[in-house]
Every structure is written in structure tokens, then in C-alpha cells.
Tab-separated table of C-alpha atoms and ligand atoms in Angstrom:
chain	number	residue	atom	x	y	z
I	1	MET	CA	-0.100	-0.107	0.059
I	2	GLY	CA	1.048	3.348	-1.004
I	3	ARG	CA	1.224	6.367	1.179
I	4	GLY	CA	-1.968	7.984	2.374
I	5	VAL	CA	-3.283	11.181	0.823
I	6	LEU	CA	-2.913	14.627	2.749
I	7	LEU	CA	-6.461	16.254	2.581
I	8	ILE	CA	-7.020	19.671	3.480
I	9	ILE	CA	-10.688	20.494	3.678
I	10	SER	CA	-11.593	24.393	4.140
I	11	GLY	CA	-14.818	26.344	3.774
I	12	PRO	CA	-16.686	29.139	5.472
I	13	SER	CA	-18.457	28.345	9.053
I	14	GLY	CA	-21.958	26.953	7.951
I	15	SER	CA	-20.517	25.169	4.554
I	16	GLY	CA	-21.234	21.632	6.321
I	17	LYS	CA	-17.428	20.712	6.352
I	18	GLY	CA	-17.581	19.441	9.850
I	19	THR	CA	-20.497	16.647	9.269
I	20	ILE	CA	-18.554	15.956	5.952
I	21	VAL	CA	-15.430	15.425	7.784
I	22	GLU	CA	-17.615	13.296	10.397
I	23	ARG	CA	-19.019	10.791	7.686
I	24	LEU	CA	-15.477	10.419	5.808
I	25	VAL	CA	-14.039	9.238	9.635
I	26	ASP	CA	-16.963	7.378	10.737
I	27	GLU	CA	-18.104	5.756	7.465
I	28	LEU	CA	-15.122	5.707	5.294
I	29	GLY	CA	-12.079	5.109	7.812
I	30	TYR	CA	-10.367	8.307	6.864
I	31	SER	CA	-7.955	9.571	9.801
I	32	VAL	CA	-8.371	12.924	11.120
I	33	SER	CA	-6.018	15.496	12.572
I	34	ILE	CA	-6.747	16.876	15.969
I	35	SER	CA	-5.580	20.677	16.368
I	36	ALA	CA	-4.168	22.596	19.234
I	37	THR	CA	-5.896	25.864	19.610
I	38	THR	CA	-5.501	28.585	22.312
I	39	ARG	CA	-9.287	29.499	22.157
I	40	SER	CA	-11.360	28.242	24.938
I	41	PRO	CA	-13.412	25.192	24.975
I	42	ARG	CA	-17.129	25.342	23.655
I	43	PRO	CA	-19.424	23.520	26.060
I	44	ASN	CA	-19.693	19.842	24.688
I	45	GLU	CA	-16.273	20.150	23.479
I	46	LYS	CA	-13.488	17.787	24.869
I	47	HIS	CA	-9.571	18.192	25.014
I	48	GLY	CA	-8.042	15.649	23.100
I	49	VAL	CA	-11.165	14.899	20.995
I	50	HIS	CA	-12.248	18.170	19.481
I	51	TYR	CA	-8.859	19.883	19.948
I	52	PHE	CA	-5.619	20.383	22.307
I	53	PHE	CA	-6.629	23.118	24.468
I	54	SER	CA	-3.462	24.942	25.362
I	55	THR	CA	-1.971	27.985	26.759
I	56	VAL	CA	-0.350	30.670	24.401
I	57	GLU	CA	2.827	29.979	26.045
I	58	SER	CA	2.800	26.157	25.366
I	59	PHE	CA	1.363	26.742	21.774
I	60	GLU	CA	4.421	29.052	21.335
I	61	LYS	CA	6.718	26.372	22.931
I	62	MET	CA	5.248	24.021	20.200
I	63	ILE	CA	5.865	26.610	17.280
I	64	GLU	CA	9.555	26.976	18.733
I	65	ASN	CA	10.354	23.144	19.070
I	66	GLY	CA	8.876	22.748	15.225
I	67	GLU	CA	6.133	20.351	16.527
I	68	LEU	CA	3.423	21.974	14.088
I	69	LEU	CA	3.134	21.107	10.378
I	70	GLU	CA	1.182	24.770	10.324
I	71	HIS	CA	-0.393	27.393	12.230
I	72	ALA	CA	-2.344	30.397	12.121
I	73	ARG	CA	-4.101	33.023	13.901
I	74	PHE	CA	-7.380	33.101	13.437
I	75	CYS	CA	-9.865	35.405	15.498
I	76	ASP	CA	-7.464	36.335	18.074
I	77	ASN	CA	-6.421	32.783	18.649
I	78	TYR	CA	-3.563	30.393	17.478
I	79	TYR	CA	-4.494	27.349	15.728
I	80	GLY	CA	-2.151	24.647	14.349
I	81	THR	CA	-1.470	20.743	13.320
I	82	PRO	CA	0.695	18.645	15.083
I	83	LYS	CA	3.091	17.180	12.791
I	84	LYS	CA	3.993	13.618	14.166
I	85	TYR	CA	0.504	12.139	13.966
I	86	VAL	CA	-0.215	13.328	10.336
I	87	GLU	CA	3.380	11.746	9.479
I	88	GLU	CA	2.528	8.525	11.183
I	89	GLN	CA	-1.151	7.986	9.384
I	90	LEU	CA	0.515	8.973	5.879
I	91	GLU	CA	3.321	6.456	6.406
I	92	ALA	CA	0.772	3.987	7.759
I	93	GLY	CA	-1.033	4.422	4.255
I	94	LYS	CA	-3.907	6.097	5.664
I	95	ASN	CA	-5.631	9.080	4.029
I	96	ILE	CA	-5.736	12.038	6.531
I	97	ILE	CA	-7.933	15.206	6.788
I	98	LEU	CA	-7.004	18.413	8.323
I	99	GLU	CA	-9.862	20.693	8.681
I	100	ILE	CA	-8.288	24.147	8.559
I	101	GLU	CA	-8.472	27.721	7.391
I	102	VAL	CA	-6.918	29.018	4.193
I	103	GLN	CA	-3.719	30.427	5.517
I	104	GLY	CA	-2.880	27.242	7.116
I	105	ALA	CA	-4.036	25.304	4.062
I	106	LEU	CA	-1.552	27.362	1.880
I	107	GLN	CA	1.574	26.598	4.282
I	108	VAL	CA	0.838	22.958	4.050
I	109	LYS	CA	0.856	22.841	0.349
I	110	GLU	CA	4.024	24.780	0.285
I	111	LYS	CA	5.453	21.979	2.409
I	112	TYR	CA	3.514	19.068	0.859
I	113	ASN	CA	3.058	19.584	-2.650
I	114	ASP	CA	1.036	16.827	-3.320
I	115	ALA	CA	-1.417	17.519	-0.289
I	116	VAL	CA	-5.020	17.854	-2.074
I	117	LEU	CA	-6.709	21.118	-1.031
I	118	ILE	CA	-10.569	21.139	-1.141
I	119	PHE	CA	-12.633	24.109	-0.594
I	120	THR	CA	-16.475	23.168	0.605
I	121	MET	CA	-19.183	25.701	-0.141
I	122	PRO	CA	-23.300	25.872	-0.133
I	123	PRO	CA	-24.657	26.320	-3.885
I	124	THR	CA	-24.870	29.959	-2.953
I	125	LEU	CA	-24.256	32.585	-0.752
I	126	THR	CA	-28.113	33.124	0.241
I	127	GLU	CA	-28.074	29.036	1.016
I	128	LEU	CA	-25.053	29.781	3.324
I	129	ARG	CA	-26.930	32.578	5.148
I	130	ARG	CA	-30.075	30.446	5.239
I	131	ARG	CA	-28.108	27.719	7.009
I	132	LEU	CA	-26.453	29.855	9.663
I	133	GLU	CA	-30.018	31.755	10.426
I	134	ASN	CA	-31.483	28.118	10.791
I	135	ARG	CA	-28.506	27.171	13.250
I	136	GLY	CA	-29.841	29.862	15.434
I	137	THR	CA	-26.592	30.415	17.318
I	138	GLU	CA	-25.476	33.622	15.938
I	139	ASP	CA	-27.000	37.236	15.822
I	140	LYS	CA	-27.564	38.921	12.469
I	141	ALA	CA	-24.265	41.240	12.991
I	142	THR	CA	-22.188	37.609	13.555
I	143	ILE	CA	-24.025	36.480	10.301
I	144	ASP	CA	-23.205	39.232	8.214
I	145	LYS	CA	-19.451	38.966	9.432
I	146	ARG	CA	-19.302	35.442	8.594
I	147	ILE	CA	-20.871	35.723	5.079
I	148	LYS	CA	-18.405	38.512	4.318
I	149	ARG	CA	-15.581	36.352	5.694
I	150	ALA	CA	-16.599	33.753	3.543
I	151	GLU	CA	-16.575	36.205	0.455
I	152	GLU	CA	-12.893	36.810	1.298
I	153	GLU	CA	-12.313	33.128	1.689
I	154	LEU	CA	-13.442	32.693	-1.914
I	155	GLU	CA	-10.566	34.866	-3.137
I	156	TYR	CA	-8.496	32.108	-2.581
I	157	LEU	CA	-10.088	29.636	-4.477
I	158	PRO	CA	-7.964	29.402	-7.287
I	159	ARG	CA	-4.983	28.291	-5.148
I	160	TYR	CA	-7.174	25.059	-4.233
I	161	ASP	CA	-7.189	21.854	-6.456
I	162	TYR	CA	-11.203	21.317	-5.864
I	163	LEU	CA	-14.313	23.127	-5.300
I	164	VAL	CA	-17.111	20.444	-3.609
I	165	ILE	CA	-20.411	21.838	-3.729
I	166	ASN	CA	-22.149	20.602	-0.437
I	167	ASP	CA	-25.808	20.446	-1.728
I	168	THR	CA	-26.322	17.262	0.282
I	169	VAL	CA	-23.939	15.637	2.394
I	170	GLU	CA	-24.428	12.261	0.914
I	171	ARG	CA	-22.930	13.835	-2.331
I	172	ALA	CA	-20.260	15.819	-1.226
I	173	VAL	CA	-18.886	12.927	0.900
I	174	LYS	CA	-19.219	10.949	-2.475
I	175	ASP	CA	-17.444	13.493	-4.450
I	176	ILE	CA	-14.486	13.909	-1.885
I	177	ASP	CA	-13.885	10.367	-1.590
I	178	CYS	CA	-14.131	9.873	-5.603
I	179	ILE	CA	-11.028	12.465	-5.863
I	180	VAL	CA	-9.190	10.768	-3.093
I	181	ASN	CA	-9.430	7.547	-4.974
I	182	ALA	CA	-8.387	8.947	-8.226
I	183	GLU	CA	-5.629	10.774	-6.279
I	184	ARG	CA	-4.102	7.642	-5.043
I	185	MET	CA	-3.989	6.111	-8.779
I	186	LYS	CA	-1.879	8.809	-9.939
I	187	CYS	CA	0.887	7.510	-11.464
I	188	SER	CA	3.451	10.656	-9.874
I	189	ARG	CA	2.170	9.060	-6.398
I	190	ASN	CA	3.368	5.629	-7.150
I	191	PRO	CA	6.820	5.790	-9.008
I	192	GLU	CA	7.701	2.159	-8.320
I	193	LEU	CA	4.549	0.831	-10.309
I	194	LYS	CA	6.805	0.598	-13.407
I	195	ASN	CA	8.561	-2.378	-11.943
I	196	LYS	CA	5.585	-4.299	-11.138
I	197	PHE	CA	4.994	-5.634	-14.676
I	198	LYS	CA	8.566	-6.098	-15.553
I	199	GLY	CA	9.427	-9.736	-16.320
I	200	ASP	CA	5.390	-10.570	-16.404
I	201	VAL	CA	5.565	-12.224	-19.717
I	202	CYS	CA	3.829	-15.392	-20.511
D	1	5GP	P1	-13.182	26.752	15.183
D	1	5GP	O1	-12.859	27.946	16.537
D	1	5GP	O2	-14.695	27.530	14.846
D	1	5GP	O3	-13.325	25.436	15.874
D	1	5GP	O4	-12.411	27.085	14.117
D	1	5GP	C1	-11.993	28.125	13.604
D	1	5GP	C2	-11.513	28.105	12.198
D	1	5GP	O5	-10.043	27.557	12.515
D	1	5GP	C3	-11.903	27.090	11.053
D	1	5GP	O6	-12.255	27.583	9.833
D	1	5GP	C4	-11.201	25.904	11.350
D	1	5GP	O7	-11.230	25.261	10.275
D	1	5GP	C5	-9.865	26.463	11.562
D	1	5GP	N1	-9.044	25.514	12.201
D	1	5GP	C6	-9.123	24.562	13.039
D	1	5GP	N2	-8.015	23.804	13.208
D	1	5GP	C7	-7.085	24.485	12.607
D	1	5GP	C8	-5.607	24.343	12.558
D	1	5GP	O8	-4.893	23.419	13.130
D	1	5GP	N3	-4.954	25.170	11.627
D	1	5GP	C9	-5.575	26.312	10.911
D	1	5GP	N4	-4.769	27.050	10.391
D	1	5GP	N5	-6.898	26.323	11.070
D	1	5GP	C10	-7.510	25.527	11.907
């Protein structure tokens, strides 16, 4: 088995990327990286399950020690991907997902040229607003801010490899799994395959 695919999934809040990632992990056996962050846990969030919650001091130590694959500041907090687990999963041939924002995604692409960057969006910005309103967790000003942020993030779309429209979760999960399967079959990812057929003549 070859090396796994390093899969980055980004998209605005309300794009449904969290649900997509959950399905890829629970139903299709993908691994997911647990990030470190300096933001406070939300109700129901557990250390080591949703994030590794950390102080600014220990986060900066991780940066200093080169323990993070990438890191970024987002809404006044640090977020970063611990390197060791990702490397272990790739070596074991597992596909691993990083659900991270655009700055981090671009840092990863610089270090891992074969990382696959996927941006998820609902079919329209109107639909994104509708989903955020239905969630009922943010007031109108916050929703306006998130829509604006989504428009800003869309500027980075040309630097991503694929756009997956999350019309239904089932469809989006299927699309992403197809992309990853095709990536794994790329000749450039499997240079040793040319030897597989040598000497195999009837
Ligand atoms: P939240 O605070 O809502 O959980 O996450 C805020 C944003 O940070 C989301 O866009 C999420 O994808 C992103 N994020 C989560 N973990 C990481 C990480 O390790 N690195 C980077 N660059 N972004 C992250």
C-alpha cells in the first residue's frame, strides 16, 4: 500500500464541512488530525477529542520546537496542526484530513506539494446565510460578518485543487472520496509501479 493522501478541507462556517469530515471518518475510515488551539473550549468540546486546548505559552513552545506542520491566527487565537500524528498516518497508508482555514492550507501545500486542497461551499451565499440563520447560534451582525469572511475566503479558491458544492452531505462525501481515490491512482504518487509488470511475460 502506498502513502496515504493528505487532504485539506476548508470552507466557511456553515458550509457543512464538519459533518462531511465526520462521515468520511465514521463511514469511510479516514483519519482526522486533532488541532491545537489557544481558544477556550465550547460547551461539549473535549480536550484531545475536538482540540488540544493549550495556553499561549505552550503553543508558542510547540512552534519553537518545530512540532507543528502549520499554524495560523484566526479571530485572535492560535490554531495549529501537530506534525507527528499526520506523518505517522501517511506512512501507514491512511488518508488523513486536516480541517483548517486558508492560511494554514496554503502553508501545508508549500511543504507537501502532493497535499490535496478542497474548498467546500453551499450552492449559493444565500443558502449559506439561510443555514447560518437556521442554526440559530449567531445574531444578525455575526452572520453578516461570517458571510463577508466567506466572500474573502473565496478569493483563495484559485489556489485550491477542487471545489466541492455541499448540496447534500451524501453527494459531497461521495465527491471527496472519488477525488481521493483518483489521487491515489496517480502515476506520480506511485513511481515504483513501473517495476510491477517487468518480467511478467507469458
Ligand atoms: P473554530 O474555532 O470554529 O473551531 O475554528 C475556527 C477556524 O479555524 C475554522 O476555519 C477551522 O477550520 C480552523 N482551524 C481549526 N484547526 C486549525 C488548525 O490546526 N490550523 C489552522 N490553520 N486552522 C484551523
